[in-house]
Short mmCIF file of C-alpha atoms in Angstrom, two decimals:
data_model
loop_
_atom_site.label_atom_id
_atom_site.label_comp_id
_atom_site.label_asym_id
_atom_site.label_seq_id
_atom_site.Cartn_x
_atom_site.Cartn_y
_atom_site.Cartn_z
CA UNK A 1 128.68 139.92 145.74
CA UNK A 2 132.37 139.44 145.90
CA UNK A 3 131.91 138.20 149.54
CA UNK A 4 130.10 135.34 148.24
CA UNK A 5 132.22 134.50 145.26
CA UNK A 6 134.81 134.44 147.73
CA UNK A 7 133.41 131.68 149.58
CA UNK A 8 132.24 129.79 146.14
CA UNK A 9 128.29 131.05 146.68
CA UNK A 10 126.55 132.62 143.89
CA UNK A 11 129.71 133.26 141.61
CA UNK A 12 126.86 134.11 138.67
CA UNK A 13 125.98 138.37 138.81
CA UNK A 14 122.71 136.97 136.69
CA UNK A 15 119.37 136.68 137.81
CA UNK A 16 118.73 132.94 139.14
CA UNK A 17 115.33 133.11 137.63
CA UNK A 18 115.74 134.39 134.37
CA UNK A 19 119.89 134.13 133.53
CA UNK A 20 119.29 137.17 131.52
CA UNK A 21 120.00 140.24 133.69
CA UNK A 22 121.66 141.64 136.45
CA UNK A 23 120.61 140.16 139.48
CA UNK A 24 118.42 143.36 141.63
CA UNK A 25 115.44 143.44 143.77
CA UNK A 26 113.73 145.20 141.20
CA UNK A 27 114.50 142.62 138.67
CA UNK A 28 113.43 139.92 140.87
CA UNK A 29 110.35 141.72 141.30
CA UNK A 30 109.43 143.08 138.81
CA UNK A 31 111.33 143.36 135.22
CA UNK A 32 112.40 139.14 135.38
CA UNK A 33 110.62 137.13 132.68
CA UNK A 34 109.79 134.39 135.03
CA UNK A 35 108.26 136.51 137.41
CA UNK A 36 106.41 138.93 134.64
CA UNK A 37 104.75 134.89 133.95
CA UNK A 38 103.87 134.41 137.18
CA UNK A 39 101.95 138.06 137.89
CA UNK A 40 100.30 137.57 133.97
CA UNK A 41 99.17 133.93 134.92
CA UNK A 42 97.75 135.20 138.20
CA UNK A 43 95.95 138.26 136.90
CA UNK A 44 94.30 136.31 134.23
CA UNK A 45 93.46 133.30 137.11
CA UNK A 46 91.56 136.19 139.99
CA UNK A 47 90.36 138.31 136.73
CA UNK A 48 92.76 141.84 137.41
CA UNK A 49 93.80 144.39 134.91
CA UNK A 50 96.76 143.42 133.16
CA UNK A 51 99.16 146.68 133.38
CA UNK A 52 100.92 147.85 130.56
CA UNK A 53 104.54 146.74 131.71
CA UNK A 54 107.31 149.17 131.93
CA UNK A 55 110.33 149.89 133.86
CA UNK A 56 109.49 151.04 136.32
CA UNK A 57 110.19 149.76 140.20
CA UNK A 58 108.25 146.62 141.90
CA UNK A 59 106.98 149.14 144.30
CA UNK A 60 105.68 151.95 141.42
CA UNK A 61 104.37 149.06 139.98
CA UNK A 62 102.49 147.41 142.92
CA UNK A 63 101.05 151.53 143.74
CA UNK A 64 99.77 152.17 140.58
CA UNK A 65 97.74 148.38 140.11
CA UNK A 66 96.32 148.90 143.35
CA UNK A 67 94.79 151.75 142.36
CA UNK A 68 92.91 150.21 139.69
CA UNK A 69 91.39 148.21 142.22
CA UNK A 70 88.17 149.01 144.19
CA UNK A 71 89.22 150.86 147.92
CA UNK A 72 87.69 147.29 149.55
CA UNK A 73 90.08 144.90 147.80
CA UNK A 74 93.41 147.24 148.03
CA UNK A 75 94.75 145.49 150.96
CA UNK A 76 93.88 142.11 150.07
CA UNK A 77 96.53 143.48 147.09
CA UNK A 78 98.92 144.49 149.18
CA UNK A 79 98.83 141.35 150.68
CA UNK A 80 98.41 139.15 147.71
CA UNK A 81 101.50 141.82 145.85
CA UNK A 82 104.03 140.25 149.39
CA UNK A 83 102.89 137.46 149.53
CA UNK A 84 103.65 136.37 145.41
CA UNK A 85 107.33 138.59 146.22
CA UNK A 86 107.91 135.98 149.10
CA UNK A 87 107.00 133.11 146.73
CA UNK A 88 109.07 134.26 143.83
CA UNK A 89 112.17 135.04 146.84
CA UNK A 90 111.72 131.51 147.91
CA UNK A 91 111.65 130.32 144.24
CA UNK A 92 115.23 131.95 143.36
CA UNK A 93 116.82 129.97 146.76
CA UNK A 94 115.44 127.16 145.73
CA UNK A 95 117.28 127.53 142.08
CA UNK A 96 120.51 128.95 144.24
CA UNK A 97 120.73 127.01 146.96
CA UNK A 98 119.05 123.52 145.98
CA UNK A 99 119.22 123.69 142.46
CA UNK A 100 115.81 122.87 142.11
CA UNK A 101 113.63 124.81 139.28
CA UNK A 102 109.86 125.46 139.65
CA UNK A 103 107.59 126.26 136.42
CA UNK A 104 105.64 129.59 136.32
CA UNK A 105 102.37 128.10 136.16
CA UNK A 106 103.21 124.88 139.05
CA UNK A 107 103.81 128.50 141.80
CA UNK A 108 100.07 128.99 140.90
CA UNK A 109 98.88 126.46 143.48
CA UNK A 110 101.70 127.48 146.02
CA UNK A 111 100.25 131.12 146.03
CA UNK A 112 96.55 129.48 146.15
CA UNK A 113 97.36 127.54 149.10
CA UNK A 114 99.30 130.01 150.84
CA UNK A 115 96.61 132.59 150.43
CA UNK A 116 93.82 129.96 151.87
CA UNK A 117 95.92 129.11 154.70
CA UNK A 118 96.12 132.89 155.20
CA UNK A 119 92.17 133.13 154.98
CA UNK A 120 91.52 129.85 157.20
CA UNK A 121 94.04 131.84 159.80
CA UNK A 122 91.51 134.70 159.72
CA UNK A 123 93.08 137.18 157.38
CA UNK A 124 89.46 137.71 155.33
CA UNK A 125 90.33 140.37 152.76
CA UNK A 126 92.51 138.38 150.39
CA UNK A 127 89.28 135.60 150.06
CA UNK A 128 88.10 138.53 147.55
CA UNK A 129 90.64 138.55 145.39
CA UNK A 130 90.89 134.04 144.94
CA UNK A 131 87.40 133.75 145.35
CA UNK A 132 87.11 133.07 141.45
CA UNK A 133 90.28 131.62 141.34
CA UNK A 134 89.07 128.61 143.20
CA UNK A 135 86.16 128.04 141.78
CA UNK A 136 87.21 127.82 138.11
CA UNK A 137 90.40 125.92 139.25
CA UNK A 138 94.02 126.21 137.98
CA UNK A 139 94.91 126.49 134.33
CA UNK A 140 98.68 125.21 133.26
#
């Protein structure tokens, strides 16, 4: 961090997302208000258990709502779990680097269209998981 500060990037230690604590992976990930939004709003959109939230790690997090899931949609999950991580990184650049916000509910139609494009290219086992999703629509 003081590397950056240095050369005049990132001189906040806050998260980009939230501006309410520390800036960590597990934050990001997992304990940031934006990004608890953003899993909620999903869940409720493809119809999965919402976990009782805790502090616990992105990863302990990701293992333990995977298990709630039938053995045929896990890796649709684990796909679905990287892909919404990538989404949220790509969100926080966009605030850092471009300065240039994004809503909780407007990444709902990023993640839908990334995980089409991922079905169209042949990866099958996330189609499970949005199937309902895209039929109902998107709710803001």
């Amino acid at each position: 961090t003081s590397r950056r500060k240095k050369r005049g990037l990132q001189d906040c230690d806050l998260c980009a997302l939230c501006h309410q604590a520390l800036k960590t992976m597990d934050h990001l990930l997992a304990g940031c208000v934006y990004t608890r939004e953003v899993w909620a709003r999903l869940r409720a959109a493809i119809s999965l258990v919402q976990p009782v939230h805790d502090q616990s790690t992105a990863v302990d997090q990701w293992l333990i709502e995977r298990k709630l899931l039938p053995k045929d949609h896990r890796i649709g999950f684990d796909a679905l779990f990287l892909l919404v991580s990538w989404l949220i990184w790509k969100e926080r650049n966009s605030r850092v680097f471009e300065k240039f916000a994004t809503m909780p509910a407007w990444l709902l139609p990023k993640i839908l269209d990334e995980c089409n494009a991922w079905v169209a290219a042949g990866f099958r086992r996330i189609a499970p998981l949005v199937a309902s999703w895209s039929q109902i629509g998107l709710v803001y």
